[in-house]
Structure formats: structure tokens, C-alpha cells
Short mmCIF file of C-alpha atoms in Angstrom, two decimals:
data_model
loop_
_atom_site.label_atom_id
_atom_site.label_comp_id
_atom_site.label_asym_id
_atom_site.label_seq_id
_atom_site.Cartn_x
_atom_site.Cartn_y
_atom_site.Cartn_z
CA MET A 72 -176.19 -82.62 147.42
CA GLY A 73 -176.05 -85.14 150.13
CA THR A 74 -178.05 -84.88 153.22
CA SER A 75 -175.29 -85.94 155.73
CA LEU A 76 -173.45 -83.34 157.64
CA LYS A 77 -169.62 -83.33 158.25
CA THR A 78 -168.21 -81.77 161.32
CA ASP A 79 -165.16 -80.26 159.65
CA GLY A 80 -167.23 -77.36 158.29
CA SER A 81 -167.36 -78.56 154.73
CA SER A 82 -171.06 -78.91 154.83
CA ARG A 83 -171.63 -75.22 155.54
CA LYS A 84 -172.14 -74.30 151.97
CA ASN A 85 -174.84 -77.04 151.54
CA VAL A 86 -176.70 -75.76 154.59
CA LEU A 87 -176.32 -72.07 153.44
CA ALA A 88 -177.50 -72.90 149.94
CA SER A 89 -180.58 -74.91 150.90
CA SER A 90 -181.56 -72.38 153.56
CA CYS A 91 -181.32 -69.62 150.88
CA ILE A 92 -183.35 -71.54 148.28
CA PHE A 93 -186.33 -71.99 150.64
CA MET A 94 -186.89 -70.96 154.22
CA GLY A 95 -186.46 -73.82 156.59
CA LEU A 96 -185.09 -76.11 153.96
CA GLY A 97 -181.68 -76.46 155.63
CA HIS A 98 -183.36 -77.13 158.90
CA ILE A 99 -185.44 -80.01 157.45
CA ILE A 100 -182.96 -81.72 155.14
CA TYR A 101 -179.66 -81.33 157.06
CA LEU A 102 -180.27 -80.29 160.59
CA LYS A 103 -183.34 -82.50 161.19
CA GLN A 104 -185.05 -79.69 163.05
CA TYR A 105 -188.36 -80.42 161.52
CA LEU A 106 -190.59 -78.19 163.72
CA LYS A 107 -188.43 -75.05 163.16
CA GLY A 108 -188.04 -75.84 159.53
CA ALA A 109 -191.85 -76.36 159.04
CA PHE A 110 -192.50 -73.03 160.75
CA PHE A 111 -190.14 -71.08 158.33
CA ALA A 112 -191.40 -73.06 155.30
CA LEU A 113 -195.04 -72.32 156.24
CA LEU A 114 -194.18 -68.62 156.58
CA GLU A 115 -192.76 -68.50 153.14
CA ILE A 116 -195.55 -70.45 151.60
CA ILE A 117 -198.11 -67.91 153.07
CA VAL A 118 -196.13 -64.95 151.80
CA LEU A 119 -195.80 -66.48 148.33
CA ALA A 120 -199.55 -67.18 148.34
CA VAL A 121 -200.31 -63.58 148.92
CA SER A 122 -197.37 -62.20 146.94
CA PRO A 123 -199.40 -61.15 143.91
CA LYS A 124 -201.63 -59.08 146.09
CA LEU A 125 -198.69 -57.45 147.90
CA ALA A 126 -196.96 -56.74 144.65
CA ASN A 127 -200.15 -54.95 143.26
CA MET A 128 -200.44 -52.96 146.54
CA ILE A 129 -196.78 -51.81 146.43
CA LYS A 130 -197.04 -51.00 142.78
CA ASP A 131 -200.15 -48.85 143.44
CA MET A 132 -198.13 -46.99 146.19
CA ILE A 133 -195.14 -46.48 143.80
CA GLU A 134 -197.33 -45.18 141.07
CA ILE A 135 -199.48 -43.07 143.32
CA GLY A 136 -198.29 -39.85 141.73
CA ARG A 137 -199.50 -40.98 138.40
CA TRP A 138 -202.99 -42.28 139.30
CA TRP A 139 -203.97 -39.88 142.05
CA GLY A 140 -205.87 -37.13 140.07
CA ARG A 141 -207.46 -39.41 137.57
CA ILE A 142 -211.20 -39.47 137.55
CA PRO A 143 -213.42 -42.61 137.77
CA GLY A 144 -214.03 -44.02 134.31
CA ASP A 145 -210.59 -43.28 132.92
CA PRO A 146 -209.42 -46.48 131.35
CA ASN A 147 -205.85 -45.88 132.42
CA SER A 148 -206.73 -45.22 136.02
CA VAL A 149 -206.46 -47.52 139.10
CA PRO A 150 -210.32 -47.21 140.03
CA ILE A 151 -212.62 -47.67 142.90
CA SER A 152 -210.79 -47.36 146.17
CA PRO A 153 -209.79 -43.94 147.44
CA ALA A 154 -206.25 -42.92 147.07
CA TYR A 155 -205.43 -42.85 150.69
CA PHE A 156 -206.72 -46.37 151.13
CA ARG A 157 -204.34 -47.46 148.37
CA LEU A 158 -201.43 -45.53 150.10
CA ILE A 159 -202.14 -47.31 153.41
CA ASP A 160 -202.38 -50.65 151.72
CA GLY A 161 -199.14 -50.05 149.86
CA LEU A 162 -197.32 -49.19 153.22
CA ILE A 163 -198.63 -52.29 154.94
CA ALA A 164 -197.56 -54.42 152.11
CA LEU A 165 -194.10 -52.90 152.11
CA VAL A 166 -193.67 -53.46 155.92
CA ILE A 167 -194.79 -57.11 155.39
CA VAL A 168 -192.18 -57.59 152.73
CA ILE A 169 -189.48 -56.05 154.94
CA LEU A 170 -190.51 -58.22 157.88
CA PHE A 171 -190.43 -61.23 155.56
CA ILE A 172 -186.95 -60.46 154.42
CA LEU A 173 -185.79 -60.05 158.04
CA MET A 174 -187.35 -63.46 158.90
CA TYR A 175 -185.63 -65.01 155.86
CA ILE A 176 -182.33 -63.65 157.03
CA ALA A 177 -182.99 -64.87 160.54
CA SER A 178 -183.83 -68.40 159.28
CA VAL A 179 -180.53 -68.59 157.26
CA LYS A 180 -178.64 -67.43 160.43
CA SER A 181 -180.43 -69.88 162.59
CA ALA A 182 -179.45 -72.72 160.23
CA LEU A 183 -175.79 -71.67 160.11
CA SER A 184 -175.73 -71.29 163.90
CA ALA A 185 -177.20 -74.73 164.32
CA TYR A 186 -174.57 -76.17 161.98
CA THR A 187 -171.81 -74.41 163.96
CA GLU A 188 -173.08 -76.13 167.14
CA PHE A 189 -173.27 -79.49 165.28
CA CYS A 190 -169.60 -79.10 164.45
CA LEU A 191 -168.72 -78.44 168.04
CA ASP A 192 -170.84 -81.22 169.51
CA GLY A 193 -170.81 -83.63 166.77
CA ARG A 194 -174.64 -84.04 166.68
CA CYS A 195 -177.68 -82.07 165.69
CA LYS A 196 -179.97 -80.78 168.31
CA SER A 197 -183.27 -82.56 168.63
CA ASN A 198 -186.56 -80.80 168.03
CA LYS A 199 -187.12 -80.70 171.90
CA GLU A 200 -183.75 -79.15 172.42
CA SER A 201 -184.37 -76.62 169.59
CA LEU A 202 -187.64 -75.62 171.14
CA HIS A 203 -185.94 -75.35 174.57
CA GLY A 204 -183.42 -72.93 172.83
CA ILE A 205 -186.29 -70.73 171.64
CA ALA A 206 -187.58 -70.59 175.35
CA GLY A 207 -183.99 -69.70 176.32
CA LYS A 208 -181.78 -67.29 174.60
CA ALA A 209 -184.28 -66.53 171.82
CA PHE A 210 -187.07 -65.78 174.39
CA PRO A 211 -186.49 -61.97 174.56
CA ILE A 212 -186.80 -61.79 170.78
CA VAL A 213 -189.88 -63.96 170.69
CA GLY A 214 -191.43 -62.19 173.70
CA LEU A 215 -190.84 -58.67 172.21
CA SER A 216 -192.06 -59.62 168.75
CA PRO A 217 -195.84 -58.95 169.40
CA ALA A 218 -195.12 -55.57 170.89
CA LEU A 219 -192.71 -54.74 167.98
CA ILE A 220 -195.43 -55.72 165.53
CA LEU A 221 -197.95 -53.59 167.24
CA VAL A 222 -195.56 -50.51 167.22
CA ILE A 223 -194.91 -51.04 163.53
CA PHE A 224 -198.64 -51.24 162.52
CA PHE A 225 -200.08 -48.78 164.96
CA VAL A 226 -197.19 -46.27 165.25
CA ILE A 227 -194.70 -46.39 162.48
CA ILE A 228 -197.19 -46.98 159.50
CA PRO A 229 -199.56 -44.15 160.69
CA LEU A 230 -196.48 -41.88 161.22
CA VAL A 231 -195.17 -42.54 157.66
CA PHE A 232 -198.70 -42.20 156.13
CA SER A 233 -199.04 -38.76 157.90
CA MET A 234 -195.66 -37.73 156.62
CA LEU A 235 -196.69 -38.76 153.01
CA VAL A 236 -200.03 -36.96 153.15
CA GLY A 237 -198.12 -33.65 153.94
CA PHE A 238 -196.64 -33.82 150.45
CA THR A 239 -200.05 -34.02 148.73
CA ASN A 240 -202.93 -31.62 148.18
CA TRP A 241 -205.47 -33.90 149.91
CA SER A 242 -207.70 -31.28 151.46
CA SER A 243 -211.27 -30.00 151.35
CA PRO A 244 -212.99 -28.72 149.30
CA ASN A 245 -211.35 -29.22 145.99
CA HIS A 246 -209.28 -32.40 146.72
CA LEU A 247 -211.46 -34.49 148.92
CA THR A 248 -214.65 -35.65 147.28
CA PRO A 249 -214.53 -38.85 145.24
CA GLY A 250 -213.22 -38.17 141.72
CA ALA A 251 -211.45 -34.91 142.83
CA PRO A 252 -207.87 -34.51 141.82
CA VAL A 253 -205.34 -35.47 144.56
CA ASN A 254 -201.63 -35.05 143.53
CA TRP A 255 -198.26 -34.94 144.87
CA VAL A 256 -197.27 -31.21 145.55
CA GLY A 257 -193.80 -31.71 146.98
CA ILE A 258 -192.86 -29.33 149.78
CA SER A 259 -195.45 -26.61 148.79
CA ASN A 260 -197.47 -27.17 152.03
CA TYR A 261 -194.34 -26.74 154.18
CA ILE A 262 -193.50 -23.50 152.31
CA SER A 263 -197.04 -22.20 152.75
CA MET A 264 -196.86 -23.01 156.45
CA PHE A 265 -193.33 -21.75 157.01
CA GLY A 266 -193.33 -18.36 155.12
CA GLY A 267 -194.93 -18.81 151.70
CA ASP A 268 -198.48 -17.78 152.81
CA SER A 269 -198.79 -14.92 155.22
CA THR A 270 -202.08 -16.10 156.58
CA TRP A 271 -200.99 -19.68 157.39
CA THR A 272 -197.48 -18.55 158.62
CA SER A 273 -199.19 -15.89 160.96
CA ALA A 274 -201.53 -18.49 162.48
CA PHE A 275 -198.69 -21.00 162.75
CA GLY A 276 -196.47 -18.52 164.60
CA SER A 277 -199.09 -17.44 166.92
CA VAL A 278 -200.11 -21.09 167.67
CA ALA A 279 -196.57 -22.36 168.07
CA ILE A 280 -195.51 -19.43 170.42
CA TRP A 281 -198.55 -19.95 172.56
CA THR A 282 -197.92 -23.74 172.71
CA LEU A 283 -194.34 -23.19 173.93
CA ILE A 284 -195.55 -20.62 176.49
CA TRP A 285 -198.39 -22.98 177.66
CA GLY A 286 -196.04 -25.96 178.00
CA VAL A 287 -193.52 -23.98 180.21
CA LEU A 288 -196.07 -22.23 182.39
CA ALA A 289 -198.45 -25.18 182.65
CA THR A 290 -195.50 -27.44 183.75
CA ALA A 291 -193.89 -24.93 186.03
CA THR A 292 -197.21 -23.86 187.80
CA CYS A 293 -198.30 -27.43 188.47
CA TYR A 294 -194.88 -28.57 189.71
CA PHE A 295 -194.23 -25.59 192.02
CA GLY A 296 -197.93 -25.49 193.00
CA GLY A 297 -197.70 -29.19 194.05
CA MET A 298 -194.36 -28.55 195.82
CA ILE A 299 -195.92 -25.77 197.88
CA LEU A 300 -198.85 -27.86 198.86
CA ALA A 301 -196.55 -30.81 199.82
CA VAL A 302 -194.22 -28.62 201.93
CA ILE A 303 -197.07 -27.06 203.81
CA LEU A 304 -198.74 -30.39 204.55
CA TYR A 305 -195.48 -31.97 205.46
CA GLU A 306 -194.04 -29.37 207.69
CA THR A 307 -197.18 -28.49 209.50
CA LYS A 308 -197.25 -32.00 211.08
CA LEU A 309 -200.94 -31.86 211.56
CA LYS A 310 -202.86 -35.01 212.45
CA ILE A 311 -205.48 -34.02 210.03
CA ALA A 312 -202.98 -33.44 207.23
CA PRO A 313 -204.12 -36.65 205.41
CA VAL A 314 -207.59 -35.30 205.36
CA PHE A 315 -206.55 -32.06 203.55
CA ARG A 316 -204.28 -34.18 201.27
CA ALA A 317 -207.36 -36.29 200.40
CA ILE A 318 -209.47 -33.22 199.71
CA LEU A 319 -206.68 -31.74 197.54
CA ILE A 320 -206.28 -34.75 195.43
CA LEU A 321 -209.93 -34.80 194.28
CA PRO A 322 -209.40 -32.52 191.23
CA TYR A 323 -206.81 -35.03 190.07
CA ALA A 324 -208.78 -38.09 191.00
CA ILE A 325 -211.94 -36.97 189.06
CA PRO A 326 -211.73 -37.36 185.17
CA SER A 327 -210.14 -34.19 183.88
CA ILE A 328 -212.90 -33.70 181.21
CA LEU A 329 -215.58 -33.40 183.99
CA THR A 330 -213.42 -30.93 186.04
CA VAL A 331 -212.68 -28.84 182.85
CA LYS A 332 -216.30 -28.88 181.83
CA VAL A 333 -217.40 -27.67 185.36
CA TRP A 334 -215.04 -24.82 185.09
CA GLN A 335 -216.28 -24.04 181.67
CA ASN A 336 -219.77 -23.61 183.03
CA MET A 337 -218.67 -21.65 186.07
CA LEU A 338 -216.60 -19.19 183.95
CA ASN A 339 -219.41 -18.66 181.39
CA GLY A 340 -219.49 -14.86 180.70
CA SER A 341 -223.26 -14.39 181.17
CA GLN A 342 -224.61 -17.28 182.99
CA GLY A 343 -221.51 -18.41 184.98
CA THR A 344 -221.45 -18.88 188.71
CA ILE A 345 -218.41 -16.98 189.34
CA ASN A 346 -219.56 -13.66 187.62
CA LYS A 347 -222.98 -13.98 189.32
CA THR A 348 -221.31 -14.47 192.73
CA LEU A 349 -218.88 -11.58 192.22
CA MET A 350 -221.77 -9.37 191.10
CA GLU A 351 -223.86 -10.33 194.24
CA LEU A 352 -220.88 -9.41 196.34
CA GLY A 353 -220.67 -6.08 194.65
CA ILE A 354 -216.98 -6.80 193.56
CA ILE A 355 -217.84 -6.29 189.91
CA SER A 356 -220.56 -4.33 188.11
CA GLU A 357 -220.63 -5.97 184.79
CA ASN A 358 -219.72 -9.60 183.59
CA ILE A 359 -216.03 -10.42 182.96
CA ASN A 360 -215.36 -12.23 179.69
CA TRP A 361 -213.31 -14.99 181.15
CA LEU A 362 -213.37 -17.16 178.02
CA THR A 363 -213.72 -14.70 175.26
CA ASP A 364 -211.04 -12.12 176.11
CA GLU A 365 -207.79 -13.18 174.27
CA THR A 366 -205.37 -12.42 177.15
CA LEU A 367 -207.62 -13.43 180.10
CA VAL A 368 -208.61 -16.79 178.67
CA ARG A 369 -204.94 -17.85 178.43
CA VAL A 370 -204.45 -17.03 182.11
CA VAL A 371 -207.67 -18.88 182.91
CA CYS A 372 -206.31 -21.91 180.99
CA ILE A 373 -203.17 -22.07 183.03
CA LEU A 374 -204.98 -21.51 186.34
CA VAL A 375 -207.63 -24.31 185.55
CA ASN A 376 -204.76 -26.65 184.55
CA LEU A 377 -203.05 -25.76 187.92
CA TRP A 378 -206.15 -26.82 189.73
CA VAL A 379 -206.20 -30.14 187.87
CA GLY A 380 -202.42 -30.89 187.75
CA ALA A 381 -200.96 -29.67 191.06
CA PRO A 382 -202.33 -32.62 193.20
CA TYR A 383 -200.26 -35.12 191.05
CA PHE A 384 -197.07 -33.29 191.86
CA MET A 385 -198.24 -32.76 195.54
CA LEU A 386 -198.46 -36.43 195.95
CA LEU A 387 -195.19 -37.20 194.00
CA ILE A 388 -193.19 -34.67 195.89
CA THR A 389 -194.70 -35.70 199.23
CA GLY A 390 -193.44 -39.19 198.57
CA GLN A 391 -189.92 -38.02 197.76
CA MET A 392 -189.91 -35.83 200.92
CA THR A 393 -190.69 -38.68 203.20
CA ALA A 394 -187.82 -40.60 201.78
CA ILE A 395 -185.30 -38.03 202.99
CA SER A 396 -183.73 -39.05 206.16
CA ASP A 397 -184.71 -37.02 209.33
CA ASP A 398 -181.10 -36.93 210.31
CA VAL A 399 -180.39 -34.49 207.34
CA PHE A 400 -182.88 -32.07 208.64
CA GLU A 401 -181.87 -32.46 212.28
CA ALA A 402 -178.18 -31.77 211.30
CA ALA A 403 -179.22 -28.73 209.46
CA THR A 404 -181.29 -27.34 212.18
CA ILE A 405 -178.43 -27.89 214.65
CA ASP A 406 -176.16 -25.83 212.30
CA GLY A 407 -178.55 -23.00 212.68
CA ALA A 408 -180.36 -23.20 209.41
CA ASN A 409 -183.99 -22.05 209.27
CA LYS A 410 -186.88 -23.71 207.56
CA PHE A 411 -186.37 -21.74 204.30
CA GLN A 412 -182.70 -22.50 204.23
CA VAL A 413 -183.49 -26.27 204.87
CA PHE A 414 -185.87 -26.14 201.99
CA LYS A 415 -183.69 -24.31 199.57
CA SER A 416 -180.38 -26.37 200.41
CA ILE A 417 -181.73 -29.77 201.16
CA THR A 418 -185.34 -30.48 200.17
CA LEU A 419 -185.52 -28.70 196.85
CA PRO A 420 -182.18 -30.13 195.34
CA LEU A 421 -183.11 -33.62 196.44
CA VAL A 422 -186.63 -33.47 195.20
CA LEU A 423 -185.54 -31.99 191.85
CA TYR A 424 -182.94 -34.68 191.40
CA GLN A 425 -185.58 -37.35 191.72
CA THR A 426 -188.31 -35.58 189.74
CA VAL A 427 -186.69 -33.81 186.92
CA PRO A 428 -187.31 -36.63 184.40
CA LEU A 429 -190.88 -36.47 185.28
CA VAL A 430 -190.98 -32.73 184.88
CA ILE A 431 -189.69 -33.24 181.36
CA MET A 432 -192.20 -35.86 180.66
CA SER A 433 -194.92 -33.45 182.19
CA PHE A 434 -193.70 -30.75 179.70
CA THR A 435 -194.04 -33.09 176.77
CA HIS A 436 -197.53 -34.05 177.91
CA ASN A 437 -198.59 -30.47 178.36
CA ILE A 438 -197.36 -29.63 174.86
CA ASN A 439 -199.90 -32.18 173.61
CA ASN A 440 -202.48 -31.68 176.45
CA PHE A 441 -205.52 -31.72 174.13
CA GLY A 442 -208.29 -32.07 176.87
CA ALA A 443 -207.11 -29.10 179.06
CA ILE A 444 -207.54 -26.55 176.22
CA TYR A 445 -210.22 -28.14 173.81
CA PHE A 446 -212.72 -28.97 176.59
CA LEU A 447 -212.42 -25.62 178.24
CA THR A 448 -212.14 -23.10 175.33
CA GLY A 449 -212.37 -25.23 172.21
CA GLY A 450 -209.25 -23.39 171.08
CA GLY A 451 -211.17 -20.07 171.00
CA PRO A 452 -211.72 -17.18 171.11
CA ASN A 453 -211.44 -17.28 167.37
CA THR A 454 -209.48 -14.21 165.87
CA LEU A 455 -209.78 -12.64 162.48
CA ALA A 456 -206.79 -14.43 161.13
CA SER A 457 -208.44 -17.79 162.04
CA THR A 458 -211.18 -17.39 159.35
CA GLU A 459 -209.24 -19.41 156.90
CA THR A 460 -206.93 -21.37 159.01
CA GLY A 461 -209.35 -22.27 161.94
CA ALA A 462 -206.62 -21.11 164.54
CA GLY A 463 -207.88 -19.77 167.79
CA ALA A 464 -206.16 -17.79 170.56
CA THR A 465 -205.73 -20.70 172.94
CA ASP A 466 -205.31 -23.40 170.33
CA LEU A 467 -202.23 -25.71 170.88
CA LEU A 468 -200.59 -27.33 167.86
CA VAL A 469 -202.36 -30.58 168.76
CA THR A 470 -205.89 -28.89 169.03
CA TRP A 471 -205.22 -27.00 165.81
CA ILE A 472 -204.41 -30.30 164.08
CA TYR A 473 -207.68 -31.75 165.38
CA LYS A 474 -209.78 -28.90 164.14
CA LEU A 475 -207.99 -28.90 160.77
CA THR A 476 -208.61 -32.59 160.51
CA ILE A 477 -212.12 -33.06 161.83
CA ASP A 478 -213.68 -29.59 161.33
CA ARG A 479 -212.20 -28.42 158.09
CA GLN A 480 -210.73 -31.49 156.65
CA TYR A 481 -207.37 -29.92 155.71
CA TYR A 482 -205.49 -33.22 155.95
CA ALA A 483 -202.45 -32.04 154.19
CA ASN A 484 -201.89 -29.03 156.50
CA ALA A 485 -202.59 -31.05 159.53
CA SER A 486 -200.00 -33.62 158.59
CA VAL A 487 -197.38 -30.92 158.12
CA LEU A 488 -198.11 -29.78 161.63
CA ALA A 489 -198.17 -33.32 163.01
CA MET A 490 -194.75 -33.97 161.56
CA LEU A 491 -193.42 -30.73 163.04
CA ILE A 492 -194.48 -31.89 166.41
CA PHE A 493 -192.79 -35.21 166.00
CA VAL A 494 -189.65 -33.99 164.62
CA VAL A 495 -189.20 -31.09 167.20
CA LEU A 496 -190.69 -32.62 170.32
CA ALA A 497 -189.29 -36.16 170.33
CA PRO A 498 -185.68 -35.26 170.01
CA PHE A 499 -186.12 -32.35 172.56
CA ALA A 500 -187.58 -34.71 175.07
CA ILE A 501 -184.86 -37.30 174.54
CA TRP A 502 -181.98 -34.72 174.72
CA ASN A 503 -183.28 -33.17 177.79
CA PHE A 504 -183.67 -36.46 179.69
CA ARG A 505 -180.24 -37.48 178.67
CA GLN A 506 -178.88 -34.29 180.22
CA THR A 507 -180.38 -34.99 183.62
CA LYS A 508 -177.84 -36.08 186.33
CA SER A 509 -180.27 -38.85 187.39
CA PHE A 510 -179.69 -40.36 183.81
CA LYS A 511 -175.97 -40.09 184.01
CA GLU A 512 -175.28 -43.03 186.26
CA GLY A 513 -177.06 -41.57 189.23
CA GLU A 514 -174.64 -38.71 189.83
CA LEU A 515 -175.94 -35.96 192.02
#
């Protein structure tokens, strides 16, 4: 195999063969792009050096169903490290191998592309020109690579790990302590959650329904509450309107955990400020169970969330209203429209057009609004059905997952719920966003 290139394309096989034999070899031998070739070659050397470790990690993951459940001391077991560590290690190793394969393919394509340019120009690019190409057309790929790697290792791998845990019996108390059996159980966790076990199914149904109700009401109240505030402050034309706007934004400006905790103390059934004040005024004769009555506490959650979230939409909608031309309002007034008709036919459609995508995002956020519920009620009050499952009357799916994971260590059940949220919520949000007119080429 010679090292000279021909411009008639006959050397393509040599470049392809050398690049396939070892990463960067074609760049170094034929194309004289030493820096790029050295980078690819160094990458393969590193992967080859750690390949025995990667192979063992992947092997452990593949055989996980055979060695999960064995006890320490079994001569046929894979000892010491907990099973879930081996599973994570195997996933990481598999991702590294996939990335390496993709880089290998990219190196071969790079060599072939460089040879095609050689056939057209009659010369190989210098190292400087090669680096300039990376800074040019390849810059988007190079620039996005760190973000892609972070997404893979901090989003995709945990997601896959969570999905796999849902197919095991990794839960307290019988399958958690060192030496306890942990095995694949197939879809039995999903069957128990979705009809196979009346206790878990009942708890799931209650939490899921309340999660959807909460998502809709929390989003609608904050949005239209913010819109009412925005319209009042905008239409009054008071010089001190900015002062009121600044006061109203305080609940949003203060960290929500502080705001929610203040409300929790104020709504305390026996020592809370609200009950004491109402009793002093003679409005009530006994304490109201704001946070322990199952129906009342849900209303309280929505109202407290309104207090925290409405200022955000007030500012957002105020900004959209100021962007509407005054000529539109003047024309409507000349035509005899009153303020309500102007709001219904002009202000509301234009504001909705601009803010619907944000409303959809807000709905998705509220479905997973952990702090608004957990720091106010802790998911309670607890019901009789929650004795085993830990589900409370105000638990959202996300707070229930937290309690199952942290409090009860039912990791398998929590993984089932986590995958449900991902499978249902992500497509729902994407589909709804794609249906908005603002997404479809800006059509009103």
C-alpha cells in the first residue's frame, strides 16, 4: 500500500481501508493531516486501554438478571459492589462504546471527505487549513458536543436507569439491604400499579386525578388572576400603578419556599394567625382545619399557588399589552366598543396568541411543581389507603415519587411512576405546543 494519493479517485480504497484499520491512520499516512489524525488515534488508544474494564462493566449489566439475588460469598457471584452500581457502570460503559463507534464513523467520513477535496483541488489541506475547517463548518458540532455529552450522562443515562429499575424488585424492606435478593420481575410492578393490586391502583388513581386537576386549576388561576391584575393596573392609568405593581410582584420575587412556609404557619389549625384573627373578630367559633380537611386543603393549595404565581403572569401580560398599538384601541372606541368588548375582542386574543406556549409550559411545570405542595402540606393529609403506599390527599405524582424514594425506599414503584410522567407528559407538552398558531409560521 503506497502512501501517495491520486486525484482520479483510485486511492479512495486505500484511504478507507487505513481509516477503518485504526482511527486517524488515513489522515496521518495519506492526507498528511497529522494533528487531526493524532487526535483520532489518541482517542482510540485511550478506549483500547480501558476496553477490558468497559467489557467487564457491560458484561455485568448483561448478566445482571443472573447475579442479582446472589448473596456475598457465593463463588459464582459477582461480589462486593451493590447491584445498582453495576447497572449504572454498565450503562455508562455502553454509552462510551456507542460514542466511540460514532467517533470512529466520523473519522472515516472525515478522511473520505478530505480525499474528495484532494481530488478536486489537487492537494491535501495543511494542518492549519484543517483546523480552520473545524472552526468553520464543523464548529456547530464541536460547540454542541459538551452540551450533548452532559445531556447523555445527566439526563439519558439516569432516565434509562430509572426505566430499568422499574422492572426489578429493588425496594425496602426485603430487597434493599446488602445481600438481599434483587431480581428482574418483568412488568409485575406495572401490573400492580395499573390494576393488579387494588391498594396501589386506588392510590395511583387518586394521585393521578388530583395531579391533573391541580395542573389545570393552578395554571388557569395564575394565568387569569395575573391577567385581571394586569388589566386593572393598565386600564386605571394611575400614576402610582408602578407602586402597586411592585407590591404585587413581591410574592413572586421572594423565594417560593419562604412564601409557602409562611402560609403553612399562618394556616396552622390550632396556632395559625388566620384562625386566631377570625376568632378574635367573632367570625368563627372554632378552629378551621385548613391543612387537614381533605377537600379544604386542596382549595388552599390552589389559592396559595395563585398568590405565588399570579404576579409572574401579571408582568408577562402587562408587557404584551403595552406592545399593542394604541391605534387599535382608539379605532375600537370610535366604533362604539365598550371596555369589556375591547378586552374580549382585542386584548384577550392578542395576549393569548403571544402567551399560549408559556401557558403550556406553565401547565407542565405545575404538574411537577414539587415545592408548592410538599412545603405546604407535605402531600397530606394522609388517608387510610396511604398506610402502605404513602400517598396523601394533596400528593402530586412527583411528591409521591419523592416520598416513595426517600421515605419508604420503594425504588421500583417510584421508577414506574417516573416513567409514567415522562411517557405521558413529554409528548403531551410537545403536541400541544405544535398545535398553537404561534408555532405554525406565526399565523394568527
